[in-house]
Amino acid sequence: MSSEFVLDNPGAERVKNVAALATRAARRKQGAFLAEGPQSVREALTLWLRRWEPEADDVAGSQTAQRTGVDDAGEHRIQASKPPEDYLPALDALYFTPEALAQHPDVEALLDRARGVLFDPGRNLPREARFFLREATAEVLAAMSDAETSQGLLAVCRPPAIAFEGLDSLLVGMSETFVRLAADGTTSSGLTVDYAPVRLAPVLVGLQDPGNVGTVIRTADAVGAGVVVLTPGSADPWAPKVVRAAAGSHFHVPIATGIDPGELTTFLRDNQVQVLAADGHAEITLDQLQTADAAGVRLDAPTVWLLGHEAHGLTEDHQAMADARIALPLYGQAESLNVAVAGAVCLYASAMAQHSGASGARGR
C-alpha cells in the first residue's frame, strides 16, 4: 500500500487520541473504547457485517431465527437468537499491520468482506455505518495499544448507551417491526423480530477489579445470559483490561452500566424474575438447590444473580434486595472463592437447570 495511505507517525494527533482511550476520562469524552487483538477485532467485524452486509438488509438474514411464522394479522415474524444490535458496540475505526492480517487469515477475510461493503459505489451506507480503516506501522500500533505487546490489530468502538428505560424493555422482551420502503415512497409492513425476555443475568454490585469484571462478562456470554448489569461504583466495563479479559464477549452480550440496584430489583420482582444474592455466609447452599427447591427458590426460574465487591461482598441493603441469599459450599480449606469464579458457578448452575433436557449447548 502506498505510504500516503499508511499511518506511520506515532506522534500524530489521531494516534494520541486512540492511545488516550486507555483512560476513563478519554473514553467518556470521546464516547469510544479500545478493542485490541485478533479476537476482539474479529468479533467487532462480524457484528458490523451482520448489520451492514447486503445480505443483512433483509432482517431475517441478520438474525439466526429459531422459528418463523405468520401471526393473526398476516405479518411475518421471527424469534431472534441474538440481542438487538443497538444494544451492542458499533465499530468506529480499525487499524492493522499487514503482518498481523497474514497471521490471522480469518480476520483478513472478514476485513475483505467489510471493504466490499464500505467501498461499494452502489451502497448508500448511513454515516453511522462507516468506519475509518487504515493500515499502520508496528510503531503506530504499539503507540496506540494499552497492552504490553501490540498484536497488530486494534479497533475503536462506540459503546451502547443503555439507560434503565432501555434495559427494562430488554429484560421483559421486545419486538421490532421493520417497514419496507418502495421506490415510489410508499411503505408496507415488513418483518417483525421478537426478542425473548431475559432469563439469566449477573448484576455486578461494586465489582472493581477489571479482570473479574471481564471474566464475568465472558462467563455471562458463555452461559447465554441476556445482559450484564453493573451498578454505580463498579469498574468501567469498557476499560482495555476488561475488554481483553472478556475475549470478544463485549460484542455478544449487552452491557448496561450505572444502573440503580434498588430500582432494578424492584422492577425484576414486579416482572416475576427471581433475584438471588451470592453470599458466602448464607444458610442456603447451591448444592441444596440442585436436589430440591429451598425457600421457594428454583434454579430453572428466570434469575438474576447479585455479585458483590471482591473484598466486602454485598452490603446488608443489597442482600435485602434479593429473594434469597445463596452460598457456595466449600469442601476444602480455602476461606472463600474469587468473585468471578463464584459468579461462574452460580450462573452455570442456573443455566444448566434452565437448559436441562434442551438441545443447543456446545461442548468445548
Short mmCIF file of C-alpha atoms in Angstrom, two decimals:
data_model
loop_
_atom_site.label_atom_id
_atom_site.label_comp_id
_atom_site.label_asym_id
_atom_site.label_seq_id
_atom_site.Cartn_x
_atom_site.Cartn_y
_atom_site.Cartn_z
CA MET A 1 0.00 0.00 0.00
CA SER A 2 1.27 3.49 -0.82
CA SER A 3 2.87 5.25 2.15
CA GLU A 4 0.34 8.09 1.88
CA PHE A 5 -2.33 5.60 2.97
CA VAL A 6 -0.27 4.18 5.83
CA LEU A 7 -0.41 5.71 9.28
CA ASP A 8 3.28 5.91 10.15
CA ASN A 9 3.66 8.77 12.64
CA PRO A 10 3.40 7.62 16.29
CA GLY A 11 3.10 11.27 17.34
CA ALA A 12 0.09 12.04 15.14
CA GLU A 13 -2.98 13.53 16.81
CA ARG A 14 -5.15 10.58 15.76
CA VAL A 15 -2.69 8.16 17.35
CA LYS A 16 -2.67 10.18 20.59
CA ASN A 17 -6.46 10.22 20.70
CA VAL A 18 -6.64 6.46 20.29
CA ALA A 19 -3.95 5.87 22.93
CA ALA A 20 -5.82 8.15 25.34
CA LEU A 21 -8.75 5.69 25.34
CA ALA A 22 -6.80 3.72 27.92
CA THR A 23 -8.11 6.30 30.41
CA ARG A 24 -11.69 6.51 31.64
CA ALA A 25 -11.80 10.29 31.13
CA ALA A 26 -10.93 9.98 27.45
CA ARG A 27 -13.42 7.16 26.93
CA ARG A 28 -16.16 9.35 28.36
CA LYS A 29 -15.09 12.38 26.33
CA GLN A 30 -14.74 10.53 23.03
CA GLY A 31 -17.57 8.06 23.59
CA ALA A 32 -15.35 5.20 22.48
CA PHE A 33 -13.24 2.31 23.75
CA LEU A 34 -10.33 0.13 22.58
CA ALA A 35 -10.78 -3.43 21.36
CA GLU A 36 -7.34 -4.92 20.79
CA GLY A 37 -6.14 -8.19 19.35
CA PRO A 38 -7.48 -10.66 16.79
CA GLN A 39 -10.35 -11.98 18.91
CA SER A 40 -11.90 -8.60 19.67
CA VAL A 41 -11.34 -7.28 16.14
CA ARG A 42 -12.84 -10.48 14.69
CA GLU A 43 -16.00 -10.07 16.76
CA ALA A 44 -16.24 -6.34 16.01
CA LEU A 45 -16.06 -7.02 12.26
CA THR A 46 -18.51 -9.93 12.47
CA LEU A 47 -21.05 -7.75 14.27
CA TRP A 48 -20.59 -4.93 11.74
CA LEU A 49 -21.11 -7.32 8.83
CA ARG A 50 -24.19 -8.81 10.45
CA ARG A 51 -25.75 -5.38 10.38
CA TRP A 52 -24.46 -3.81 7.18
CA GLU A 53 -23.57 -6.53 4.67
CA PRO A 54 -26.10 -6.64 1.79
CA GLU A 55 -27.47 -9.99 2.95
CA ALA A 56 -28.36 -8.29 6.23
CA ASP A 57 -30.70 -5.83 4.51
CA ASP A 58 -33.36 -8.46 4.98
CA VAL A 59 -33.64 -8.66 8.75
CA ALA A 60 -34.23 -12.40 8.54
CA GLY A 61 -30.71 -12.70 7.14
CA SER A 62 -29.16 -10.83 10.05
CA GLN A 63 -30.77 -12.98 12.72
CA THR A 64 -30.46 -16.67 13.39
CA ALA A 65 -34.15 -17.44 13.57
CA GLN A 66 -35.25 -20.12 15.98
CA ARG A 67 -38.66 -20.24 14.36
CA THR A 68 -40.55 -18.47 11.63
CA GLY A 69 -44.26 -17.90 11.26
CA VAL A 70 -47.14 -15.66 10.34
CA ASP A 71 -49.26 -14.05 13.04
CA ASP A 72 -53.03 -13.49 13.03
CA ALA A 73 -52.62 -10.21 11.13
CA GLY A 74 -50.65 -11.90 8.36
CA GLU A 75 -47.31 -10.36 9.44
CA HIS A 76 -44.16 -12.43 9.15
CA ARG A 77 -42.34 -12.86 12.46
CA ILE A 78 -39.12 -14.47 13.60
CA GLN A 79 -37.76 -15.23 17.05
CA ALA A 80 -34.30 -13.72 17.35
CA SER A 81 -31.49 -15.69 18.95
CA LYS A 82 -29.19 -12.66 19.19
CA PRO A 83 -29.75 -9.38 21.08
CA PRO A 84 -30.82 -6.21 19.24
CA GLU A 85 -27.77 -4.70 17.54
CA ASP A 86 -28.49 -1.27 19.05
CA TYR A 87 -27.62 -2.83 22.42
CA LEU A 88 -24.13 -3.82 21.24
CA PRO A 89 -21.00 -1.78 20.35
CA ALA A 90 -20.55 -0.11 16.97
CA LEU A 91 -17.29 -0.14 15.01
CA ASP A 92 -15.76 3.32 14.60
CA ALA A 93 -12.19 2.71 13.35
CA LEU A 94 -9.88 -0.20 12.60
CA TYR A 95 -6.08 -0.21 12.37
CA PHE A 96 -3.92 -3.11 11.26
CA THR A 97 -0.47 -4.17 10.12
CA PRO A 98 -0.14 -6.45 7.06
CA GLU A 99 1.87 -8.89 9.17
CA ALA A 100 -0.99 -9.25 11.66
CA LEU A 101 -3.51 -9.91 8.89
CA ALA A 102 -1.20 -12.55 7.40
CA GLN A 103 -1.12 -14.31 10.77
CA HIS A 104 -4.93 -14.24 11.07
CA PRO A 105 -6.45 -15.08 7.66
CA ASP A 106 -9.95 -15.33 9.16
CA VAL A 107 -9.74 -11.68 10.25
CA GLU A 108 -8.36 -10.75 6.81
CA ALA A 109 -11.32 -12.49 5.15
CA LEU A 110 -13.77 -10.56 7.33
CA LEU A 111 -11.97 -7.31 6.53
CA ASP A 112 -12.14 -8.05 2.79
CA ARG A 113 -15.89 -8.52 3.11
CA ALA A 114 -16.17 -5.25 5.04
CA ARG A 115 -14.16 -3.43 2.34
CA GLY A 116 -16.56 -4.78 -0.26
CA VAL A 117 -19.44 -3.12 1.59
CA LEU A 118 -17.65 0.12 2.53
CA PHE A 119 -16.35 0.84 -0.97
CA ASP A 120 -19.30 -0.41 -3.00
CA PRO A 121 -20.45 2.61 -5.06
CA GLY A 122 -23.93 1.14 -5.23
CA ARG A 123 -24.31 1.09 -1.45
CA ASN A 124 -25.63 4.18 0.26
CA LEU A 125 -24.39 3.44 3.76
CA PRO A 126 -25.57 5.78 6.51
CA ARG A 127 -22.95 7.76 8.37
CA GLU A 128 -23.09 5.57 11.47
CA ALA A 129 -22.22 2.53 9.39
CA ARG A 130 -18.96 3.93 8.03
CA PHE A 131 -15.77 3.28 9.97
CA PHE A 132 -12.25 4.62 9.47
CA LEU A 133 -9.94 1.93 8.07
CA ARG A 134 -6.20 2.38 7.86
CA GLU A 135 -3.04 0.32 7.62
CA ALA A 136 -0.50 1.38 10.24
CA THR A 137 3.10 0.62 11.08
CA ALA A 138 4.03 -1.58 14.00
CA GLU A 139 5.36 1.51 15.80
CA VAL A 140 2.00 3.26 15.48
CA LEU A 141 0.07 0.20 16.69
CA ALA A 142 2.41 -0.03 19.67
CA ALA A 143 1.82 3.66 20.47
CA MET A 144 -1.95 3.16 20.32
CA SER A 145 -2.02 -0.06 22.30
CA ASP A 146 -2.66 -0.41 26.02
CA ALA A 147 -1.26 -3.95 26.03
CA GLU A 148 2.39 -4.63 26.81
CA THR A 149 2.86 -6.10 23.34
CA SER A 150 0.70 -4.97 20.44
CA GLN A 151 -0.79 -7.74 18.30
CA GLY A 152 -1.08 -5.52 15.24
CA LEU A 153 -4.89 -5.34 15.21
CA LEU A 154 -6.86 -2.64 17.01
CA ALA A 155 -10.43 -1.42 16.75
CA VAL A 156 -12.02 1.71 18.19
CA CYS A 157 -15.68 1.11 19.01
CA ARG A 158 -18.61 3.08 20.39
CA PRO A 159 -20.28 1.52 23.42
CA PRO A 160 -24.09 1.39 23.50
CA ALA A 161 -25.83 3.82 25.84
CA ILE A 162 -28.23 1.58 27.77
CA ALA A 163 -30.23 3.56 30.31
CA PHE A 164 -32.78 1.93 32.59
CA GLU A 165 -35.56 2.83 30.14
CA GLY A 166 -33.87 0.69 27.51
CA LEU A 167 -32.81 -2.03 29.89
CA ASP A 168 -36.35 -2.64 31.10
CA SER A 169 -37.55 -3.40 27.55
CA LEU A 170 -34.68 -5.81 27.04
CA LEU A 171 -35.39 -7.60 30.31
CA VAL A 172 -39.09 -8.27 29.67
CA GLY A 173 -38.82 -8.94 25.94
CA MET A 174 -39.45 -6.67 22.99
CA SER A 175 -40.37 -6.62 19.32
CA GLU A 176 -39.11 -4.61 16.36
CA THR A 177 -41.11 -4.23 13.16
CA PHE A 178 -39.25 -3.24 10.02
CA VAL A 179 -41.20 -1.32 7.38
CA ARG A 180 -40.35 -1.76 3.70
CA LEU A 181 -39.90 1.43 1.67
CA ALA A 182 -40.69 1.16 -2.06
CA ALA A 183 -39.09 3.24 -4.80
CA ASP A 184 -42.25 5.34 -5.13
CA GLY A 185 -42.07 6.28 -1.46
CA THR A 186 -44.89 4.05 -0.31
CA THR A 187 -44.41 1.78 2.69
CA SER A 188 -45.64 -1.67 3.51
CA SER A 189 -45.40 -3.86 6.57
CA GLY A 190 -42.29 -5.97 6.72
CA LEU A 191 -40.83 -8.37 9.22
CA THR A 192 -41.33 -8.34 12.98
CA VAL A 193 -38.46 -9.62 15.11
CA ASP A 194 -39.36 -10.84 18.59
CA TYR A 195 -36.73 -10.79 21.34
CA ALA A 196 -37.39 -13.12 24.23
CA PRO A 197 -37.30 -11.91 27.86
CA VAL A 198 -34.00 -12.25 29.68
CA ARG A 199 -33.94 -15.47 31.71
CA LEU A 200 -30.47 -15.17 33.24
CA ALA A 201 -28.15 -12.27 34.05
CA PRO A 202 -25.43 -11.24 36.50
CA VAL A 203 -25.66 -7.91 38.31
CA LEU A 204 -22.23 -6.64 39.37
CA VAL A 205 -22.64 -4.62 42.55
CA GLY A 206 -19.47 -2.61 43.07
CA LEU A 207 -17.01 -5.04 41.45
CA GLN A 208 -13.82 -3.07 40.93
CA ASP A 209 -11.19 -5.45 39.58
CA PRO A 210 -11.03 -5.23 35.75
CA GLY A 211 -10.03 -8.88 35.42
CA ASN A 212 -13.01 -10.03 37.47
CA VAL A 213 -15.43 -7.84 35.54
CA GLY A 214 -14.10 -9.10 32.21
CA THR A 215 -14.27 -12.71 33.36
CA VAL A 216 -17.89 -12.33 34.48
CA ILE A 217 -18.80 -10.78 31.10
CA ARG A 218 -17.13 -13.69 29.30
CA THR A 219 -18.89 -16.21 31.55
CA ALA A 220 -22.25 -14.48 31.05
CA ASP A 221 -21.75 -14.80 27.31
CA ALA A 222 -20.86 -18.49 27.65
CA VAL A 223 -23.99 -19.34 29.69
CA GLY A 224 -26.27 -17.43 27.32
CA ALA A 225 -27.12 -14.60 29.71
CA GLY A 226 -29.28 -11.89 28.19
CA VAL A 227 -27.44 -8.91 29.67
CA VAL A 228 -24.69 -7.94 32.13
CA VAL A 229 -25.64 -5.15 34.54
CA LEU A 230 -23.17 -3.01 36.51
CA THR A 231 -24.20 -0.72 39.34
CA PRO A 232 -22.50 2.61 40.18
CA GLY A 233 -19.08 2.09 41.74
CA SER A 234 -18.17 -0.87 39.55
CA ALA A 235 -15.16 -0.90 37.24
CA ASP A 236 -15.64 0.55 33.77
CA PRO A 237 -16.54 -2.45 31.56
CA TRP A 238 -15.07 -0.64 28.53
CA ALA A 239 -11.57 -0.36 30.02
CA PRO A 240 -8.89 -2.15 27.95
CA LYS A 241 -8.11 -4.72 30.67
CA VAL A 242 -11.79 -5.63 30.96
CA VAL A 243 -12.18 -5.93 27.19
CA ARG A 244 -9.11 -8.18 26.95
CA ALA A 245 -10.33 -10.39 29.81
CA ALA A 246 -13.74 -10.78 28.13
CA ALA A 247 -12.10 -12.06 24.91
CA GLY A 248 -14.66 -10.66 22.47
CA SER A 249 -17.80 -11.14 24.56
CA HIS A 250 -18.50 -7.39 24.62
CA PHE A 251 -19.78 -7.88 21.06
CA HIS A 252 -22.17 -10.70 22.01
CA VAL A 253 -24.00 -9.67 25.19
CA PRO A 254 -25.48 -6.24 26.09
CA ILE A 255 -23.76 -4.42 28.95
CA ALA A 256 -25.65 -1.83 30.99
CA THR A 257 -23.77 0.46 33.39
CA GLY A 258 -24.71 2.83 36.20
CA ILE A 259 -27.98 1.00 36.95
CA ASP A 260 -29.50 1.59 40.38
CA PRO A 261 -29.78 -1.84 42.07
CA GLY A 262 -32.87 -0.93 44.09
CA GLU A 263 -34.81 0.25 41.05
CA LEU A 264 -33.64 -2.78 39.09
CA THR A 265 -34.55 -5.43 41.67
CA THR A 266 -37.97 -3.86 42.26
CA PHE A 267 -38.64 -3.96 38.53
CA LEU A 268 -37.45 -7.57 38.28
CA ARG A 269 -39.61 -8.71 41.16
CA ASP A 270 -42.64 -6.97 39.64
CA ASN A 271 -41.99 -8.97 36.47
CA GLN A 272 -41.61 -12.35 38.17
CA VAL A 273 -37.84 -12.59 37.83
CA GLN A 274 -36.07 -14.24 40.75
CA VAL A 275 -33.27 -12.23 42.41
CA LEU A 276 -30.56 -14.28 44.14
CA ALA A 277 -27.61 -12.92 46.10
CA ALA A 278 -24.33 -14.82 46.09
CA ASP A 279 -23.30 -14.68 49.77
CA GLY A 280 -20.71 -16.88 51.42
CA HIS A 281 -22.47 -16.68 54.78
CA ALA A 282 -25.95 -17.69 53.59
CA GLU A 283 -27.74 -20.65 55.10
CA ILE A 284 -28.99 -21.99 51.76
CA THR A 285 -26.24 -23.58 49.68
CA LEU A 286 -26.16 -24.06 45.94
CA ASP A 287 -25.86 -27.83 46.17
CA GLN A 288 -29.12 -27.92 48.14
CA LEU A 289 -30.89 -26.17 45.27
CA GLN A 290 -29.61 -28.76 42.79
CA THR A 291 -31.51 -31.54 44.54
CA ALA A 292 -34.64 -29.74 45.77
CA ASP A 293 -36.35 -26.38 45.94
CA ALA A 294 -35.43 -24.39 49.03
CA ALA A 295 -37.27 -21.37 50.39
CA GLY A 296 -39.21 -21.13 47.15
CA VAL A 297 -36.01 -20.82 45.06
CA ARG A 298 -35.84 -22.66 41.73
CA LEU A 299 -32.63 -22.80 39.73
CA ASP A 300 -34.58 -23.19 36.49
CA ALA A 301 -36.62 -20.00 37.05
CA PRO A 302 -35.74 -16.68 35.33
CA THR A 303 -32.96 -15.40 37.58
CA VAL A 304 -30.51 -12.59 38.13
CA TRP A 305 -27.54 -13.11 40.43
CA LEU A 306 -26.22 -10.25 42.55
CA LEU A 307 -22.42 -10.43 42.82
CA GLY A 308 -20.76 -8.16 45.37
CA HIS A 309 -17.47 -6.37 45.95
CA GLU A 310 -14.32 -8.51 45.87
CA ALA A 311 -13.35 -7.84 49.50
CA HIS A 312 -16.58 -6.84 51.24
CA GLY A 313 -19.23 -8.72 49.31
CA LEU A 314 -22.78 -7.42 49.27
CA THR A 315 -23.93 -4.91 51.88
CA GLU A 316 -26.92 -5.72 54.07
CA ASP A 317 -29.02 -3.33 51.98
CA HIS A 318 -28.07 -5.16 48.79
CA GLN A 319 -28.69 -8.55 50.39
CA ALA A 320 -32.16 -7.36 51.40
CA MET A 321 -32.94 -6.67 47.73
CA ALA A 322 -32.71 -10.38 46.93
CA ASP A 323 -35.39 -13.03 47.26
CA ALA A 324 -32.80 -15.36 48.80
CA ARG A 325 -29.12 -15.50 49.69
CA ILE A 326 -27.17 -18.47 48.35
CA ALA A 327 -23.75 -19.74 49.44
CA LEU A 328 -21.34 -21.99 47.61
CA PRO A 329 -20.27 -24.99 49.70
CA LEU A 330 -16.54 -25.14 50.47
CA TYR A 331 -15.35 -28.73 50.76
CA GLY A 332 -11.68 -27.90 51.21
CA GLN A 333 -9.77 -25.48 53.40
CA ALA A 334 -9.97 -22.30 51.28
CA GLU A 335 -11.58 -19.42 53.14
CA SER A 336 -13.53 -18.19 50.12
CA LEU A 337 -13.76 -18.13 46.32
CA ASN A 338 -12.80 -15.36 43.93
CA VAL A 339 -15.98 -13.47 42.98
CA ALA A 340 -15.57 -14.22 39.27
CA VAL A 341 -15.23 -17.94 40.00
CA ALA A 342 -18.20 -17.88 42.38
CA GLY A 343 -20.24 -15.97 39.81
CA ALA A 344 -19.36 -18.53 37.14
CA VAL A 345 -20.52 -21.41 39.33
CA CYS A 346 -23.81 -19.66 40.14
CA LEU A 347 -24.51 -18.69 36.54
CA TYR A 348 -23.73 -22.15 35.25
CA ALA A 349 -25.92 -23.79 37.89
CA SER A 350 -28.87 -21.67 36.71
CA ALA A 351 -28.05 -22.11 33.02
CA MET A 352 -27.82 -25.91 33.27
CA ALA A 353 -31.08 -26.08 35.21
CA GLN A 354 -32.81 -23.86 32.65
CA HIS A 355 -31.45 -25.89 29.72
CA SER A 356 -31.91 -29.29 31.30
CA GLY A 357 -33.19 -31.65 28.64
CA ALA A 358 -32.88 -28.97 25.93
CA SER A 359 -30.50 -29.17 22.98
CA GLY A 360 -28.27 -26.39 21.72
CA ALA A 361 -25.35 -26.37 24.16
CA ARG A 362 -21.89 -26.59 22.63
CA GLY A 363 -19.11 -28.58 24.21
CA ARG A 364 -15.56 -27.34 24.12
#
